Amino acid sequence: MSEDNHTYRLIIHCPDKVGIVAAVSQFIADHNGWLLESNYHADPDDEWFFMRNEIRASSLSLSLDDFRHEFSVLADKHDMRWAIYDSKQPQKVVLLASHASHCLADLLHRWHSGELNCDIPCVISNHENLRSMVEWHNIPFIYVPVDTNNKAAAFSKMESIIEKYQADTIVLARYMQIIPSQMCAKYKDRMINIHHSFLPSFIGANPYAKAYERGVKLVGATSHYVTEDLDEGPIIEQDVVRVGHSHSQEDLVRLGKDVEKLVLARALRNHLENRVIVHGRKTLIFD
Amino acid sequence: MSEDNHTYRLIIHCPDKVGIVAAVSQFIADHNGWLLESNYHADPDDEWFFMRNEIRASSLSLSLDDFRHEFSVLADKHDMRWAIYDSKQPQKVVLLASHASHCLADLLHRWHSGELNCDIPCVISNHENLRSMVEWHNIPFIYVPVDTNNKAAAFSKMESIIEKYQADTIVLARYMQIIPSQMCAKYKDRMINIHHSFLPSFIGANPYAKAYERGVKLVGATSHYVTEDLDEGPIIEQDVVRVGHSHSQEDLVRLGKDVEKLVLARALRNHLENRVIVHGRKTLIFD
Amino acid sequence: MSEDNHTYRLIIHCPDKVGIVAAVSQFIADHNGWLLESNYHADPDDEWFFMRNEIRASSLSLSLDDFRHEFSVLADKHDMRWAIYDSKQPQKVVLLASHASHCLADLLHRWHSGELNCDIPCVISNHENLRSMVEWHNIPFIYVPVDTNNKAAAFSKMESIIEKYQADTIVLARYMQIIPSQMCAKYKDRMINIHHSFLPSFIGANPYAKAYERGVKLVGATSHYVTEDLDEGPIIEQDVVRVGHSHSQEDLVRLGKDVEKLVLARALRNHLENRVIVHGRKTLIFD
Amino acid sequence: MSEDNHTYRLIIHCPDKVGIVAAVSQFIADHNGWLLESNYHADPDDEWFFMRNEIRASSLSLSLDDFRHEFSVLADKHDMRWAIYDSKQPQKVVLLASHASHCLADLLHRWHSGELNCDIPCVISNHENLRSMVEWHNIPFIYVPVDTNNKAAAFSKMESIIEKYQADTIVLARYMQIIPSQMCAKYKDRMINIHHSFLPSFIGANPYAKAYERGVKLVGATSHYVTEDLDEGPIIEQDVVRVGHSHSQEDLVRLGKDVEKLVLARALRNHLENRVIVHGRKTLIFD
């Protein structure tokens, strides 16, 4: 990463009122911060304000620690929830997979080719079949089988692996098990799923079978944060592809895979660049 | 319409077996029929066969009546459900509208500019506001108010108008009233609705409000045949448009209008060209 | 328009440097301005900065005239090109049309139904066929025939009409004549065309014929500001639709119409809301 | 491959006249052939007829050799160009790559996961960097460097490799060298390229740079058969993705990659299933 690409991302949300943009941008300017991007949104429903600033790191006249220290005074004054992220500190992303390879292969290639700025400390799967693919990337592959008798133990083991690797983000790359409520709560807004339908259509199992039965003319995929309400979490990204009467259910599955891959990759990229802010049941995407 | 554009459309469906395409195409060839289009589909789930042939009218060596008479022998042998349509006999399409103008204006302009091959004997509405627009097109505008007390009488009046004008097809161009079951049954596969969501998401009232609440990243529209199960009829066409956190609910309504217009117009066009075959809960679209 | 919808739109561009966002947002905050939207972009190629602020009019503690007066001090200091627009002062948009009705009908309906916030003082056409449609909307229709012998005189007449009606913006709604260079210069960044191809493919006449010959799998439309280089002006909006081997050239024309309408309407809407900034050969769209 | 999926694909084109569909489908029915798909197209410009029939192999009462022998009588009578393909005989596809990995990785994964029905006897590249990825798939990787001094020798070597492996199809998976005319002629309609623009826009080198300069609002990719006229061959598939002023040229490259991958994969799939017929400068796609 060149120095030009080294940035800090300042994410803020707080009650809306006159003068917040001025206060924040004045603070940044006072410390010579060069803004590369600045986005904001005011939610009229609950008068809440959101802001994302991307600042060239080399332009700032104070250290990141000093920035944090000094900004907290301003933040307290305006009752802000806020964080600042360093683009040189890539997130640790643990991938969970089952038997299907398409989303996992896609994410691994994006990471391997330098498109995704993150570390992948390990891949966990309840099947062995993708071990070789993962290990070719020099990423540890950890097999944690899950069956009806050992669910609690299996998820407890997975949780300890996630903790050991200090994951910032967990991605369910077509991981087909339902996550226990306690883990959903623990990794709130940090666990990303790809559901193989255009939510809220076809919640739950076998969405392509349901789409085929219903005779829809488009099938889709949805990436969302995992919550304890199945397939009800805040949506990060969605897309669709056209289908017709000549397509079998297997065709829907095949066509849907390409949408799943793209939707998950876009969602994860935005998440890694701190472009996603969860607000109630929804997300803001500052892209 | 030039003679070159004058066609007969032969629509067939029957139990699938070897030799049906051969039998039908041999029959057409024996009478010198020039095929302009020929589409077919075999449904593997219930082994049912579907075919649409578009034949240049001027090429046939027998009249349409004689065609019907002679083809019925072949049809009976293969247990066919079938019909043949003359492109020179445009369908009579009665439009139903409420207060919103966008779908109605769109269909009227397509008809007026010669894009839609149909007659529009009248427009029925439960509001007066679109009268002038309709009458500018030299189409009778019939006001049939509907309120909670007179629903049965109002729909009875509408039904008699539809019968009087011998409508082949009824289009609900954002007509916001629920159609009585008896009318749904009477006009089965002939009454087309546009629902302002990507079904089966957001069935029923206020789909844009629900989409806004859920935070979806695409909103859509669905055109379907009306059945007595609300928004559950066979889907003819669907499409979507991208939305984001900066869009208000009003923006969703506005962006959705363009999708509604296009989806309804495409569905109606395919219906008028006898390209839609209803099969159980689904449609085949031979386009 | 309710008071809540009454806004001022402050558009700025200037050499990029640290502190501009702070200075502008501080100025707005000092006068109690409530920001509804704020967008900005820094062009790294030539270090130029662009900003659009939408301010609730009722929140400001000074009049628009006083705002202009006081802001000019700040603007001069930073070498800004700037303007502030009042959403209550709709632009005057003169529409130019030829024989084809689809774009004109679409824009007129959007205006008539309140979707487009502008005045349409007149429609000018070199054909008579759309007079009745225009006049139904209570808009003057002015027939200015153009043929090879009278081109200069015809355009001179059109220019005087445009001046008489004090048009802010001129829209070529499939107006099929080439505009004289002098008029292109006079109405720079204020004259919007819709070209019926996905530019820069198929510049000039008969783009659908060329697309059909080339066998492309998508056809499109492009809305751009008119410059004296034919079809080379800054692009405001583009879109495409899928076509295939079964589509005739007439089908391409028909399918393309829907794209043309949407693309022109989106471009005009963004232009009217002062969301488009021309920068060299390109546009920025703050939507 | 189960017996149900074992099919023969009969591809025909010939001068158009009455009775061809009847003759072909009667021939198939006489031999008890079960049609799974049947598509046809009549080109009105040059009165040429095209047909693709997909027949369940197990249903036929004669061998493929006998079918070929007997059908040739009918074919000669109607002056047909024709071929019949066995889905159990997957094509041999040689992939050519340069430095960029995205298209190659995508095709290899589709092949590895069973989505693409073909053999990949080897990958040839003028760079070494993708060797390990290819070899992980147990596919030979052959390094054939190309520089200005050795172009003829390098392509001669590549040609002998292609011949040795008896390639049916050659895919340029972002192979960045211009193919000699003689090879273009030799592998006519069998060599597939992916060009990183929406052709005919931005022919030749650096299309994303040109797209960025021009300020287009969509960038695309085009898969086409290679001819000696650079980027002018028959188009198989195209698609686009939306871009805006906030995207850098690098963003266009990144967003374009996803389109390139999808477009090339769809084109190759249709080619492998014998769904593409080249007709002059264009293709028919029977999907």
Coordinates of N, CA, C and O in Angstrom, one line a residue, chain D residues 8-134:
Chain D
Y8 N -28.1 -35.5 -27.8 CA -27.5 -35.1 -29.1 C -28.0 -33.8 -29.5 O -29.2 -33.5 -29.3
R9 N -27.1 -32.9 -30.1 CA -27.6 -31.6 -30.5 C -27.4 -31.5 -32.0 O -26.3 -31.5 -32.5
L10 N -28.5 -31.4 -32.6 CA -28.5 -31.3 -34.1 C -28.7 -29.8 -34.5 O -29.7 -29.2 -34.2
I11 N -27.6 -29.4 -35.2 CA -27.6 -28.0 -35.6 C -27.7 -27.9 -37.1 O -26.9 -28.6 -37.8
I12 N -28.6 -27.1 -37.6 CA -28.9 -27.0 -39.1 C -29.0 -25.6 -39.5 O -29.6 -24.8 -38.8
H13 N -28.4 -25.2 -40.7 CA -28.9 -24.0 -41.3 C -28.9 -24.2 -42.8 O -28.1 -25.0 -43.4
C14 N -29.8 -23.5 -43.5 CA -30.1 -23.8 -44.9 C -31.0 -22.7 -45.5 O -31.5 -21.9 -44.7
P15 N -31.1 -22.6 -46.8 CA -32.1 -21.7 -47.3 C -33.5 -21.9 -46.8 O -33.9 -23.1 -46.6
D16 N -34.2 -20.9 -46.5 CA -35.5 -21.0 -45.9 C -36.6 -21.4 -46.9 O -36.5 -20.9 -48.0
K17 N -37.5 -22.3 -46.5 CA -38.6 -22.6 -47.4 C -39.7 -23.3 -46.5 O -39.4 -23.7 -45.4
V18 N -40.8 -23.5 -47.0 CA -41.9 -24.1 -46.3 C -41.5 -25.6 -46.1 O -41.0 -26.3 -47.0
G19 N -41.7 -26.2 -44.9 CA -41.6 -27.6 -44.7 C -40.4 -28.1 -44.1 O -40.2 -29.3 -43.8
I20 N -39.4 -27.2 -43.8 CA -38.2 -27.7 -43.2 C -38.4 -28.2 -41.8 O -37.9 -29.3 -41.4
V21 N -39.0 -27.4 -41.0 CA -39.3 -27.9 -39.6 C -40.0 -29.2 -39.6 O -39.6 -30.2 -38.9
A22 N -41.0 -29.3 -40.5 CA -41.7 -30.6 -40.6 C -40.8 -31.7 -41.0 O -40.9 -32.8 -40.4
A23 N -40.0 -31.5 -42.0 CA -39.1 -32.6 -42.5 C -38.1 -33.0 -41.4 O -38.0 -34.3 -41.1
V24 N -37.5 -32.1 -40.7 CA -36.5 -32.4 -39.6 C -37.2 -33.1 -38.5 O -36.8 -34.1 -37.9
S25 N -38.3 -32.5 -38.0 CA -39.0 -33.1 -36.8 C -39.6 -34.4 -37.2 O -39.7 -35.3 -36.3
Q26 N -40.1 -34.6 -38.4 CA -40.6 -35.9 -38.8 C -39.5 -37.0 -38.8 O -39.6 -38.1 -38.3
F27 N -38.3 -36.6 -39.3 CA -37.1 -37.5 -39.3 C -36.8 -37.9 -37.8 O -36.6 -39.1 -37.5
I28 N -36.8 -36.9 -36.9 CA -36.5 -37.2 -35.5 C -37.6 -38.1 -34.9 O -37.3 -39.1 -34.2
A29 N -38.8 -37.8 -35.2 CA -39.9 -38.6 -34.7 C -39.9 -40.0 -35.2 O -40.2 -41.0 -34.5
D30 N -39.6 -40.2 -36.5 CA -39.5 -41.5 -37.1 C -38.5 -42.4 -36.4 O -38.7 -43.7 -36.5
H31 N -37.5 -41.8 -35.8 CA -36.5 -42.6 -35.1 C -36.7 -42.5 -33.6 O -35.8 -42.7 -32.8
N32 N -38.0 -42.1 -33.2 CA -38.4 -42.1 -31.8 C -37.7 -41.1 -31.0 O -37.6 -41.2 -29.7
G33 N -37.1 -40.1 -31.6 CA -36.3 -39.1 -30.9 C -37.2 -38.2 -30.0 O -38.2 -37.6 -30.5
W34 N -36.8 -38.1 -28.7 CA -37.5 -37.3 -27.7 C -36.8 -35.9 -27.7 O -35.7 -35.8 -27.3
L35 N -37.6 -34.9 -28.1 CA -37.0 -33.5 -28.2 C -37.0 -32.9 -26.8 O -38.1 -32.8 -26.2
L36 N -35.9 -32.5 -26.3 CA -35.8 -31.8 -25.1 C -35.9 -30.3 -25.3 O -36.5 -29.5 -24.5
E37 N -35.3 -29.8 -26.3 CA -35.4 -28.4 -26.7 C -35.4 -28.4 -28.2 O -34.8 -29.2 -28.9
S38 N -36.1 -27.3 -28.8 CA -36.1 -27.1 -30.2 C -36.2 -25.6 -30.4 O -37.1 -25.0 -29.9
N39 N -35.2 -25.1 -31.1 CA -35.2 -23.6 -31.4 C -35.0 -23.4 -32.8 O -34.2 -24.2 -33.5
Y40 N -35.6 -22.4 -33.3 CA -35.3 -22.0 -34.7 C -35.4 -20.5 -34.9 O -36.0 -19.8 -34.1
H41 N -34.8 -20.1 -36.0 CA -34.9 -18.7 -36.4 C -34.8 -18.6 -37.9 O -34.0 -19.4 -38.6
A42 N -35.6 -17.8 -38.5 CA -35.5 -17.5 -39.9 C -35.1 -16.1 -40.1 O -35.7 -15.1 -39.6
D43 N -34.0 -15.9 -40.8 CA -33.5 -14.5 -41.0 C -34.1 -13.9 -42.2 O -34.0 -14.4 -43.3
P44 N -34.9 -12.9 -42.0 CA -35.7 -12.3 -43.2 C -34.8 -11.6 -44.2 O -35.2 -11.4 -45.3
D45 N -33.6 -11.1 -43.7 CA -32.8 -10.3 -44.6 C -32.2 -11.2 -45.7 O -32.2 -10.7 -46.9
D46 N -31.8 -12.4 -45.5 CA -31.3 -13.2 -46.6 C -32.0 -14.6 -46.7 O -31.5 -15.5 -47.3
E47 N -33.2 -14.7 -46.1 CA -34.1 -15.8 -46.2 C -33.3 -17.1 -45.9 O -33.2 -18.1 -46.7
W48 N -32.7 -17.1 -44.7 CA -31.9 -18.2 -44.3 C -32.5 -18.8 -43.0 O -33.0 -18.0 -42.2
F49 N -32.5 -20.1 -42.9 CA -33.2 -20.8 -41.8 C -32.1 -21.5 -40.9 O -31.2 -22.1 -41.4
F50 N -32.4 -21.4 -39.6 CA -31.5 -22.0 -38.6 C -32.3 -22.8 -37.6 O -33.4 -22.4 -37.2
M51 N -31.7 -23.9 -37.1 CA -32.4 -24.8 -36.2 C -31.4 -25.5 -35.3 O -30.4 -25.9 -35.7
R52 N -31.9 -25.6 -34.0 CA -31.1 -26.4 -33.1 C -32.1 -27.3 -32.3 O -33.1 -26.8 -31.8
N53 N -31.9 -28.6 -32.4 CA -32.7 -29.6 -31.7 C -31.8 -30.3 -30.7 O -30.7 -30.8 -31.0
E54 N -32.3 -30.4 -29.5 CA -31.6 -31.2 -28.5 C -32.5 -32.4 -28.2 O -33.6 -32.3 -27.7
I55 N -31.9 -33.6 -28.4 CA -32.6 -34.9 -28.4 C -32.1 -35.8 -27.3 O -30.9 -35.9 -27.2
R56 N -33.0 -36.4 -26.5 CA -32.5 -37.3 -25.5 C -31.9 -38.5 -26.2 O -32.5 -39.2 -27.0
A57 N -30.6 -38.8 -25.9 CA -29.9 -39.8 -26.6 C -30.5 -41.2 -26.5 O -30.6 -42.0 -27.4
S58 N -31.0 -41.5 -25.2 CA -31.5 -42.8 -25.0 C -32.8 -43.1 -25.7 O -33.2 -44.3 -25.9
S59 N -33.5 -42.1 -26.2 CA -34.8 -42.3 -26.8 C -34.6 -42.7 -28.3 O -35.5 -43.4 -28.9
L60 N -33.5 -42.4 -28.9 CA -33.3 -42.7 -30.3 C -33.2 -44.2 -30.6 O -32.5 -44.9 -29.9
S61 N -33.8 -44.6 -31.7 CA -33.8 -46.0 -32.0 C -32.7 -46.4 -33.0 O -32.6 -47.5 -33.5
L62 N -31.8 -45.5 -33.2 CA -30.6 -45.8 -34.1 C -29.4 -45.1 -33.5 O -29.5 -44.2 -32.6
S63 N -28.2 -45.6 -33.9 CA -27.0 -45.1 -33.3 C -26.7 -43.8 -33.9 O -27.3 -43.3 -34.9
L64 N -25.7 -43.1 -33.3 CA -25.4 -41.8 -33.8 C -24.8 -41.9 -35.2 O -25.1 -41.0 -36.1
D65 N -24.0 -42.9 -35.4 CA -23.4 -43.1 -36.8 C -24.6 -43.3 -37.8 O -24.5 -42.7 -38.9
D66 N -25.5 -44.1 -37.5 CA -26.6 -44.3 -38.4 C -27.4 -43.1 -38.6 O -27.9 -42.8 -39.7
F67 N -27.6 -42.3 -37.5 CA -28.3 -41.1 -37.6 C -27.6 -40.2 -38.6 O -28.3 -39.6 -39.6
R68 N -26.3 -40.0 -38.5 CA -25.6 -39.2 -39.4 C -25.7 -39.7 -40.8 O -25.9 -38.9 -41.7
H69 N -25.7 -41.0 -41.0 CA -25.8 -41.5 -42.4 C -27.1 -41.2 -43.0 O -27.2 -40.7 -44.1
E70 N -28.2 -41.5 -42.2 CA -29.5 -41.4 -42.8 C -29.9 -39.9 -42.9 O -30.6 -39.5 -43.9
F71 N -29.5 -39.1 -41.9 CA -29.9 -37.7 -42.0 C -29.2 -37.0 -43.2 O -29.8 -36.0 -43.7
S72 N -28.1 -37.4 -43.6 CA -27.4 -36.8 -44.7 C -28.2 -36.8 -46.0 O -28.1 -35.8 -46.8
V73 N -29.0 -37.8 -46.2 CA -29.9 -37.8 -47.4 C -30.9 -36.6 -47.3 O -31.0 -35.8 -48.3
L74 N -31.5 -36.5 -46.2 CA -32.5 -35.3 -46.0 C -31.7 -34.0 -46.1 O -32.2 -33.1 -46.8
A75 N -30.5 -33.9 -45.5 CA -29.8 -32.7 -45.5 C -29.4 -32.3 -46.9 O -29.5 -31.1 -47.3
D76 N -29.0 -33.3 -47.7 CA -28.6 -32.9 -49.1 C -29.8 -32.4 -49.8 O -29.6 -31.4 -50.6
K77 N -30.9 -33.0 -49.6 CA -32.1 -32.6 -50.3 C -32.4 -31.1 -50.1 O -32.9 -30.4 -51.0
H78 N -32.2 -30.6 -48.9 CA -32.5 -29.2 -48.5 C -31.3 -28.3 -48.5 O -31.4 -27.2 -48.0
D79 N -30.2 -28.8 -49.0 CA -29.0 -28.0 -49.1 C -28.6 -27.5 -47.7 O -28.2 -26.3 -47.5
M80 N -28.6 -28.4 -46.7 CA -28.3 -28.0 -45.4 C -26.8 -28.0 -45.0 O -26.1 -28.9 -45.5
R81 N -26.3 -27.0 -44.2 CA -25.1 -27.1 -43.5 C -25.5 -27.7 -42.1 O -26.4 -27.1 -41.5
W82 N -24.9 -28.7 -41.7 CA -25.4 -29.3 -40.4 C -24.3 -30.1 -39.7 O -23.3 -30.4 -40.2
A83 N -24.6 -30.3 -38.4 CA -23.7 -31.2 -37.6 C -24.5 -31.7 -36.4 O -25.6 -31.1 -36.1
I84 N -24.1 -32.8 -35.9 CA -24.8 -33.3 -34.7 C -23.7 -33.6 -33.7 O -22.6 -34.2 -34.0
Y85 N -23.9 -33.1 -32.4 CA -22.9 -33.2 -31.4 C -23.4 -34.1 -30.2 O -24.6 -34.1 -29.9
D86 N -22.5 -34.8 -29.6 CA -22.8 -35.7 -28.6 C -22.4 -35.1 -27.2 O -21.2 -34.7 -27.1
S87 N -23.3 -34.9 -26.3 CA -23.0 -34.2 -25.1 C -22.0 -35.0 -24.2 O -21.4 -34.4 -23.3
K88 N -21.9 -36.3 -24.5 CA -20.9 -37.1 -23.8 C -19.5 -36.9 -24.3 O -18.5 -37.5 -23.8
Q89 N -19.3 -36.2 -25.4 CA -18.0 -35.9 -26.0 C -17.6 -34.5 -25.7 O -17.8 -33.6 -26.6
P90 N -17.2 -34.2 -24.5 CA -16.9 -32.8 -24.1 C -15.8 -32.2 -25.0 O -14.9 -32.9 -25.4
Q91 N -15.9 -31.0 -25.4 CA -14.9 -30.3 -26.2 C -13.6 -30.1 -25.4 O -13.6 -30.0 -24.2
K92 N -12.5 -30.1 -26.2 CA -11.2 -29.8 -25.6 C -11.0 -28.3 -25.7 O -11.0 -27.8 -26.8
V93 N -10.8 -27.6 -24.6 CA -10.7 -26.2 -24.6 C -9.3 -25.8 -24.1 O -9.0 -26.0 -22.9
V94 N -8.5 -25.2 -24.9 CA -7.2 -24.7 -24.5 C -7.4 -23.2 -24.1 O -8.0 -22.4 -24.8
L95 N -6.9 -22.9 -22.9 CA -7.0 -21.5 -22.4 C -5.7 -20.8 -22.6 O -4.7 -21.3 -22.2
L96 N -5.8 -19.5 -23.0 CA -4.6 -18.7 -23.1 C -4.8 -17.5 -22.1 O -5.8 -16.9 -22.1
A97 N -3.7 -17.3 -21.4 CA -3.8 -16.2 -20.4 C -2.5 -15.4 -20.4 O -1.5 -15.9 -20.9
S98 N -2.6 -14.2 -19.9 CA -1.4 -13.4 -19.7 C -1.2 -13.2 -18.2 O -1.2 -14.2 -17.5
H99 N -1.1 -12.0 -17.7 CA -0.8 -11.8 -16.3 C -2.0 -11.8 -15.4 O -2.0 -12.3 -14.3
A100 N -3.1 -11.3 -15.9 CA -4.3 -11.1 -15.1 C -5.0 -12.4 -14.8 O -5.1 -13.3 -15.7
S101 N -5.4 -12.6 -13.6 CA -5.9 -13.9 -13.1 C -7.4 -14.1 -13.1 O -7.9 -15.2 -13.1
H102 N -8.2 -13.0 -13.2 CA -9.6 -13.1 -12.8 C -10.4 -14.0 -13.8 O -11.2 -14.8 -13.3
C103 N -10.2 -13.8 -15.1 CA -11.0 -14.7 -16.0 C -10.5 -16.1 -15.9 O -11.3 -17.1 -15.9
L104 N -9.2 -16.3 -15.8 CA -8.7 -17.7 -15.8 C -9.2 -18.4 -14.5 O -9.7 -19.5 -14.5
A105 N -9.1 -17.7 -13.4 CA -9.5 -18.3 -12.1 C -11.0 -18.7 -12.1 O -11.4 -19.7 -11.7
D106 N -11.8 -17.8 -12.7 CA -13.2 -18.0 -12.8 C -13.5 -19.2 -13.7 O -14.3 -20.1 -13.3
L107 N -12.9 -19.3 -14.8 CA -13.2 -20.5 -15.7 C -12.7 -21.8 -15.1 O -13.4 -22.8 -15.2
L108 N -11.5 -21.7 -14.5 CA -11.0 -22.9 -13.8 C -12.0 -23.4 -12.7 O -12.2 -24.6 -12.6
H109 N -12.5 -22.5 -11.9 CA -13.4 -22.9 -10.9 C -14.7 -23.4 -11.4 O -15.2 -24.4 -10.9
R110 N -15.2 -22.8 -12.5 CA -16.4 -23.3 -13.0 C -16.2 -24.8 -13.6 O -17.1 -25.6 -13.5
W111 N -15.0 -25.0 -14.2 CA -14.7 -26.3 -14.7 C -14.5 -27.3 -13.6 O -15.1 -28.4 -13.6
H112 N -13.8 -26.9 -12.5 CA -13.5 -27.7 -11.4 C -14.7 -28.1 -10.6 O -14.8 -29.3 -10.2
S113 N -15.7 -27.2 -10.6 CA -16.9 -27.5 -9.8 C -18.0 -28.2 -10.7 O -19.1 -28.4 -10.2
G114 N -17.6 -28.5 -11.9 CA -18.5 -29.3 -12.8 C -19.5 -28.5 -13.5 O -20.5 -29.0 -14.1
E115 N -19.4 -27.1 -13.4 CA -20.4 -26.3 -14.1 C -20.2 -26.2 -15.6 O -21.1 -26.1 -16.4
L116 N -18.9 -26.3 -16.1 CA -18.5 -26.2 -17.5 C -18.2 -27.6 -18.0 O -17.3 -28.3 -17.5
N117 N -19.0 -28.1 -19.0 CA -18.8 -29.4 -19.5 C -17.8 -29.4 -20.6 O -18.1 -29.3 -21.8
C118 N -16.5 -29.5 -20.2 CA -15.4 -29.5 -21.2 C -14.2 -30.1 -20.6 O -14.1 -30.3 -19.4
D119 N -13.2 -30.5 -21.4 CA -11.9 -30.8 -21.0 C -11.0 -29.6 -21.2 O -11.1 -28.9 -22.2
I120 N -10.0 -29.4 -20.3 CA -9.0 -28.4 -20.4 C -7.7 -29.0 -20.5 O -7.1 -29.3 -19.4
P121 N -7.2 -29.4 -21.7 CA -5.9 -30.1 -21.7 C -4.7 -29.3 -21.3 O -3.8 -30.0 -20.8
C122 N -4.8 -28.0 -21.5 CA -3.6 -27.2 -21.0 C -4.0 -25.8 -20.9 O -5.0 -25.3 -21.6
V123 N -3.2 -25.0 -20.2 CA -3.3 -23.5 -20.2 C -1.9 -23.0 -20.7 O -0.9 -23.5 -20.3
I124 N -2.0 -22.1 -21.7 CA -0.8 -21.5 -22.2 C -0.7 -20.1 -21.8 O -1.7 -19.4 -21.8
S125 N 0.4 -19.6 -21.3 CA 0.6 -18.2 -20.9 C 1.9 -17.6 -21.3 O 2.9 -18.4 -21.3
N126 N 1.9 -16.3 -21.5 CA 3.2 -15.7 -21.7 C 3.8 -15.1 -20.5 O 4.7 -14.3 -20.5
H127 N 3.2 -15.5 -19.3 CA 3.7 -15.1 -18.0 C 3.7 -16.4 -17.1 O 2.9 -17.2 -17.3
E128 N 4.6 -16.4 -16.2 CA 4.7 -17.5 -15.3 C 3.8 -17.5 -14.1 O 3.7 -18.4 -13.4
N129 N 3.3 -16.3 -13.8 CA 2.7 -16.0 -12.4 C 1.5 -16.9 -12.1 O 1.2 -17.1 -10.9
L130 N 0.8 -17.4 -13.1 CA -0.4 -18.2 -12.8 C -0.1 -19.7 -12.8 O -1.1 -20.5 -12.7
R131 N 1.1 -20.1 -12.9 CA 1.4 -21.6 -13.0 C 0.9 -22.4 -11.8 O 0.2 -23.4 -12.0
S132 N 1.1 -21.9 -10.6 CA 0.7 -22.7 -9.5 C -0.8 -22.8 -9.4 O -1.3 -23.9 -9.1
M133 N -1.5 -21.8 -9.7 CA -3.0 -21.9 -9.7 C -3.5 -22.9 -10.7 O -4.4 -23.7 -10.4
V134 N -2.9 -22.9 -11.9 CA -3.3 -23.9 -12.9 C -3.0 -25.3 -12.5 O -3.8 -26.2 -12.6

